[in-house]
Amino acid sequence: MADRLNGYRILILETREEAQFSRLLAEQGADVLQCPMFTIHDAPDPAPIEAWIRRFIATPFDDLVLTTGEGLRRLMKVARRIDVEREFVAAVGKARKFARGPKPGRALREIGLEPQVTTEKPTSEGIAEMLARVDLKGHRVGLQLYPDKDHSALIGAITAQGAEVDTVAPYVYDAQAADTNIVTAIDEMAQGRIDAIALTSSGQVRRLIEVAQAHHCEDRLREALKHTLIASVGPVVSDELKSHGLRTDIYPANEAYFMKPLISAMAAALGKTTPRSAATSS
């Protein structure tokens, strides 16, 4: 059903794969305000990433833990640049692959591979719980990390099982570059120009609060959110909202914690209201 969101203005806080989310919303007729939260760059020193890839090729890991789809795509970019793409894909194919949620799985499928196991909870804690159920004793485990997170607990949980962990961090965030975008988005909500804000990761919630605090507009943000519907893709995001004293208004049905079910839930909820653009123009 096209145009189910026609006339509604929806704010999304872009991270890695939100371009797809934006497209899906636009296909339903929504006016999408995209707010880039991070600028992602390759790791400033490529040498450790190149060395990790070469180690993987020389002696493939027993297990590979992918925490983000972006991480695998950045690793593939380096492998292509140093002309070992085919060898790297072959090595990844030999390892038992664990994915932190659906996004790394999608990145694996882009190179013709599949994860053997996907976490039920797309968090570091979820990875640790998943790995606790398998035998890692004596295994070499490749672990792809992402920025702005203390991964020591996850690394410790894996080594405690008798595994040797070899980590790689293929990209970094430039958060400051996006602060202005976030403050502008807060202003748009405060001025009543946004019908709903759609959140697809707990990091988006934390970043929104952190930027509001840093720019002395947290009260303005909280007041704006009182009058803006808050859509959450799943329990991890909703728990993060709750930890900051915020609510969840819209949630996917039937525990289907993905973009399309979230959009369906948004269409159902927003269909009971008048678009703010119509209200302000009348």
Short mmCIF file of C-alpha atoms in Angstrom, two decimals:
data_model
loop_
_atom_site.label_atom_id
_atom_site.label_comp_id
_atom_site.label_asym_id
_atom_site.label_seq_id
_atom_site.Cartn_x
_atom_site.Cartn_y
_atom_site.Cartn_z
CA MET A 1 0.00 0.00 0.00
CA ALA A 2 1.72 3.12 -1.26
CA ASP A 3 1.22 6.55 0.26
CA ARG A 4 0.24 5.21 3.70
CA LEU A 5 2.52 7.86 5.20
CA ASN A 6 1.69 10.62 2.76
CA GLY A 7 1.84 14.03 4.45
CA TYR A 8 3.73 12.82 7.53
CA ARG A 9 7.21 14.10 8.27
CA ILE A 10 9.46 11.51 9.90
CA LEU A 11 12.88 12.10 11.44
CA ILE A 12 15.46 9.34 11.17
CA LEU A 13 18.87 9.49 12.80
CA GLU A 14 21.21 8.11 10.20
CA THR A 15 24.00 5.75 11.14
CA ARG A 16 25.12 3.00 8.75
CA GLU A 17 22.25 1.45 6.82
CA GLU A 18 19.59 4.11 7.23
CA ALA A 19 19.63 4.96 3.52
CA GLN A 20 17.51 1.82 3.02
CA PHE A 21 15.18 2.89 5.84
CA SER A 22 14.80 6.33 4.27
CA ARG A 23 13.96 4.76 0.90
CA LEU A 24 11.36 2.44 2.41
CA LEU A 25 9.69 5.34 4.23
CA ALA A 26 9.70 7.50 1.10
CA GLU A 27 8.08 4.66 -0.86
CA GLN A 28 5.18 4.89 1.62
CA GLY A 29 4.84 8.62 0.89
CA ALA A 30 6.63 9.97 3.96
CA ASP A 31 8.57 13.23 3.96
CA VAL A 32 11.83 11.98 5.51
CA LEU A 33 14.17 14.29 7.41
CA GLN A 34 17.53 12.51 7.46
CA CYS A 35 19.89 13.52 10.25
CA PRO A 36 23.41 12.08 9.89
CA MET A 37 24.64 11.26 13.41
CA PHE A 38 28.14 10.16 12.56
CA THR A 39 30.57 10.54 9.74
CA ILE A 40 32.33 7.20 9.25
CA HIS A 41 35.96 7.06 8.14
CA ASP A 42 38.41 4.27 7.47
CA ALA A 43 40.75 3.65 10.39
CA PRO A 44 43.50 6.30 10.14
CA ASP A 45 46.28 3.69 10.23
CA PRO A 46 45.56 0.94 7.68
CA ALA A 47 48.56 -1.21 8.65
CA PRO A 48 46.87 -3.13 11.53
CA ILE A 49 43.82 -3.88 9.34
CA GLU A 50 46.00 -5.09 6.46
CA ALA A 51 48.03 -7.27 8.84
CA TRP A 52 44.86 -8.76 10.35
CA ILE A 53 43.54 -9.65 6.90
CA ARG A 54 46.84 -11.26 5.92
CA ARG A 55 46.88 -13.29 9.15
CA PHE A 56 43.35 -14.45 8.43
CA ILE A 57 44.32 -15.53 4.91
CA ALA A 58 47.54 -17.26 5.99
CA THR A 59 45.83 -19.25 8.76
CA PRO A 60 42.04 -18.87 8.68
CA PHE A 61 40.43 -18.33 12.07
CA ASP A 62 38.26 -21.08 13.48
CA ASP A 63 35.56 -18.53 14.24
CA LEU A 64 34.75 -15.01 13.04
CA VAL A 65 32.54 -12.65 15.05
CA LEU A 66 31.13 -9.75 13.04
CA THR A 67 29.57 -6.96 15.10
CA THR A 68 28.52 -4.67 12.21
CA GLY A 69 27.83 -4.91 8.52
CA GLU A 70 29.87 -1.73 8.05
CA GLY A 71 32.87 -3.50 9.57
CA LEU A 72 32.86 -6.32 7.02
CA ARG A 73 32.35 -3.88 4.15
CA ARG A 74 35.34 -1.82 5.31
CA LEU A 75 37.44 -4.99 5.60
CA MET A 76 36.45 -5.94 2.04
CA LYS A 77 37.47 -2.48 0.87
CA VAL A 78 40.95 -2.96 2.34
CA ALA A 79 41.21 -6.49 0.92
CA ARG A 80 40.41 -5.16 -2.55
CA ARG A 81 42.93 -2.35 -2.20
CA ILE A 82 45.76 -4.75 -1.29
CA ASP A 83 44.58 -7.19 -3.99
CA VAL A 84 43.63 -10.14 -1.77
CA GLU A 85 39.85 -9.99 -2.08
CA ARG A 86 39.42 -13.54 -3.40
CA GLU A 87 41.74 -15.01 -0.80
CA PHE A 88 40.06 -13.11 2.01
CA VAL A 89 36.56 -14.23 1.01
CA ALA A 90 37.81 -17.82 0.83
CA ALA A 91 39.29 -17.55 4.33
CA VAL A 92 36.08 -16.03 5.73
CA GLY A 93 34.18 -18.90 4.11
CA LYS A 94 36.23 -21.45 6.08
CA ALA A 95 35.51 -19.87 9.48
CA ARG A 96 32.39 -20.43 11.56
CA LYS A 97 30.66 -17.05 11.36
CA PHE A 98 28.73 -15.36 14.17
CA ALA A 99 26.70 -12.21 13.40
CA ARG A 100 25.58 -9.55 15.87
CA GLY A 101 22.07 -9.13 14.54
CA PRO A 102 20.88 -9.10 10.92
CA LYS A 103 23.14 -6.38 9.47
CA PRO A 104 26.41 -8.38 9.43
CA GLY A 105 24.42 -11.22 7.87
CA ARG A 106 23.39 -8.95 5.01
CA ALA A 107 27.01 -7.90 4.49
CA LEU A 108 28.07 -11.57 4.40
CA ARG A 109 25.45 -12.34 1.78
CA GLU A 110 26.88 -9.54 -0.38
CA ILE A 111 30.02 -11.67 -0.75
CA GLY A 112 28.14 -14.93 -1.19
CA LEU A 113 28.37 -16.20 2.40
CA GLU A 114 26.00 -16.80 5.30
CA PRO A 115 26.39 -16.57 9.09
CA GLN A 116 26.17 -19.88 10.92
CA VAL A 117 24.66 -18.17 13.97
CA THR A 118 22.94 -14.78 14.45
CA THR A 119 22.44 -13.28 17.91
CA GLU A 120 18.92 -13.08 19.26
CA LYS A 121 19.95 -9.80 20.92
CA PRO A 122 22.07 -7.51 18.69
CA THR A 123 24.35 -6.37 21.52
CA SER A 124 27.80 -7.23 22.83
CA GLU A 125 26.07 -8.96 25.73
CA GLY A 126 24.03 -10.95 23.24
CA ILE A 127 27.22 -12.06 21.49
CA ALA A 128 28.76 -13.15 24.78
CA GLU A 129 25.63 -15.14 25.67
CA MET A 130 25.58 -16.77 22.24
CA LEU A 131 29.27 -17.72 22.35
CA ALA A 132 28.89 -19.11 25.88
CA ARG A 133 26.76 -21.88 24.36
CA VAL A 134 29.49 -23.11 21.98
CA ASP A 135 32.87 -24.74 22.53
CA LEU A 136 35.68 -22.24 21.87
CA LYS A 137 38.48 -23.98 23.76
CA GLY A 138 41.68 -23.81 21.73
CA HIS A 139 40.00 -21.82 18.93
CA ARG A 140 41.41 -18.76 17.20
CA VAL A 141 38.61 -16.20 17.08
CA GLY A 142 38.61 -13.17 14.80
CA LEU A 143 36.61 -10.34 16.35
CA GLN A 144 35.58 -7.26 14.38
CA LEU A 145 35.03 -4.27 16.67
CA TYR A 146 33.17 -1.00 16.21
CA PRO A 147 34.00 2.49 17.61
CA ASP A 148 32.88 4.20 20.81
CA LYS A 149 32.38 1.03 22.81
CA ASP A 150 34.46 -0.60 25.54
CA HIS A 151 34.79 -4.17 24.25
CA SER A 152 36.88 -5.49 27.14
CA ALA A 153 33.99 -7.46 28.66
CA LEU A 154 33.27 -9.26 25.38
CA ILE A 155 36.95 -10.00 24.75
CA GLY A 156 37.29 -11.26 28.33
CA ALA A 157 34.25 -13.52 27.95
CA ILE A 158 35.73 -15.14 24.84
CA THR A 159 39.23 -15.62 26.29
CA ALA A 160 37.69 -17.06 29.46
CA GLN A 161 36.44 -19.93 27.29
CA GLY A 162 39.99 -20.82 26.33
CA ALA A 163 40.03 -19.05 22.96
CA GLU A 164 42.67 -16.78 21.46
CA VAL A 165 41.10 -13.52 20.27
CA ASP A 166 42.47 -11.48 17.36
CA THR A 167 40.65 -8.14 17.05
CA VAL A 168 40.32 -5.65 14.21
CA ALA A 169 38.71 -2.18 14.18
CA PRO A 170 38.35 -1.13 10.53
CA TYR A 171 36.62 2.23 10.93
CA VAL A 172 36.20 5.25 13.20
CA TYR A 173 33.49 7.84 13.85
CA ASP A 174 33.80 11.59 13.42
CA ALA A 175 30.97 12.57 15.74
CA GLN A 176 31.64 16.31 15.92
CA ALA A 177 30.90 16.79 12.24
CA ALA A 178 27.28 15.76 12.82
CA ASP A 179 26.47 17.79 15.96
CA THR A 180 24.98 20.66 13.98
CA ASN A 181 22.63 18.25 12.16
CA ILE A 182 21.36 16.86 15.45
CA VAL A 183 20.75 20.29 17.01
CA THR A 184 18.84 21.31 13.86
CA ALA A 185 16.72 18.15 14.13
CA ILE A 186 15.93 18.96 17.76
CA ASP A 187 14.81 22.44 16.68
CA GLU A 188 12.56 20.93 13.98
CA MET A 189 10.85 18.76 16.59
CA ALA A 190 10.57 21.64 19.06
CA GLN A 191 8.87 23.77 16.40
CA GLY A 192 6.27 21.07 15.77
CA ARG A 193 7.49 20.15 12.29
CA ILE A 194 8.04 16.42 12.91
CA ASP A 195 5.24 13.85 13.23
CA ALA A 196 7.45 10.98 14.46
CA ILE A 197 11.05 10.12 15.20
CA ALA A 198 12.10 6.58 14.21
CA LEU A 199 14.94 4.94 16.16
CA THR A 200 16.70 1.79 14.99
CA SER A 201 19.65 1.49 17.41
CA SER A 202 20.36 2.20 21.07
CA GLY A 203 23.38 4.27 20.01
CA GLN A 204 21.05 6.75 18.31
CA VAL A 205 19.24 7.36 21.60
CA ARG A 206 22.50 7.88 23.51
CA ARG A 207 23.90 10.17 20.84
CA LEU A 208 20.75 12.30 20.74
CA ILE A 209 20.86 12.81 24.51
CA GLU A 210 24.63 13.41 24.58
CA VAL A 211 24.51 16.09 21.87
CA ALA A 212 21.52 17.79 23.52
CA GLN A 213 23.43 17.89 26.81
CA ALA A 214 26.62 19.17 25.17
CA HIS A 215 24.72 21.97 23.43
CA HIS A 216 22.57 22.84 26.47
CA CYS A 217 19.28 21.95 24.82
CA GLU A 218 18.29 18.75 26.63
CA ASP A 219 15.21 20.41 28.16
CA ARG A 220 14.17 21.57 24.69
CA LEU A 221 14.64 18.02 23.36
CA ARG A 222 12.61 16.42 26.14
CA GLU A 223 9.79 18.92 25.73
CA ALA A 224 9.78 18.34 21.97
CA LEU A 225 9.61 14.56 22.45
CA LYS A 226 6.50 14.96 24.60
CA HIS A 227 4.71 16.10 21.45
CA THR A 228 6.42 13.83 18.90
CA LEU A 229 5.61 10.14 18.45
CA ILE A 230 8.63 7.94 19.23
CA ALA A 231 9.00 4.77 17.15
CA SER A 232 11.36 2.01 18.32
CA VAL A 233 12.51 -0.93 16.19
CA GLY A 234 12.78 -3.31 19.14
CA PRO A 235 13.42 -4.01 22.83
CA VAL A 236 17.07 -2.89 22.90
CA VAL A 237 16.09 0.58 21.66
CA SER A 238 13.05 0.74 23.94
CA ASP A 239 15.16 -0.23 26.97
CA GLU A 240 17.61 2.55 26.10
CA LEU A 241 14.75 5.06 25.80
CA LYS A 242 13.38 3.93 29.16
CA SER A 243 16.81 4.31 30.79
CA HIS A 244 16.70 8.00 29.82
CA GLY A 245 13.16 8.47 31.07
CA LEU A 246 11.65 8.39 27.58
CA ARG A 247 8.74 6.33 26.28
CA THR A 248 8.04 4.19 23.21
CA ASP A 249 4.87 5.05 21.29
CA ILE A 250 5.25 2.82 18.23
CA TYR A 251 6.64 -0.71 18.15
CA PRO A 252 6.65 -3.51 15.53
CA ALA A 253 4.01 -6.20 15.94
CA ASN A 254 4.70 -9.90 16.57
CA GLU A 255 8.29 -9.39 17.73
CA ALA A 256 9.34 -8.59 14.14
CA TYR A 257 12.17 -6.21 14.96
CA PHE A 258 12.97 -4.99 11.46
CA MET A 259 12.49 -1.88 9.35
CA LYS A 260 9.44 -2.96 7.33
CA PRO A 261 7.36 -4.07 10.35
CA LEU A 262 8.35 -0.83 12.09
CA ILE A 263 7.12 1.17 9.09
CA SER A 264 3.83 -0.76 9.13
CA ALA A 265 3.40 0.05 12.82
CA MET A 266 4.17 3.72 12.12
CA ALA A 267 1.62 3.85 9.33
CA ALA A 268 -1.04 2.35 11.62
CA ALA A 269 -0.28 4.76 14.47
CA LEU A 270 0.13 7.90 12.38
CA GLY A 271 -3.02 7.09 10.40
CA LYS A 272 -4.98 7.93 13.54
CA THR A 273 -3.57 11.48 13.57
CA THR A 274 -3.54 14.47 11.25
CA PRO A 275 -0.16 15.31 9.70
CA ARG A 276 1.34 18.30 11.43
CA SER A 277 1.97 19.98 8.09
CA ALA A 278 -1.78 19.90 7.41
CA ALA A 279 -2.61 21.12 10.89
CA THR A 280 -0.23 24.06 10.68
CA SER A 281 -1.29 25.07 7.17
CA SER A 282 -5.03 25.05 7.91
#
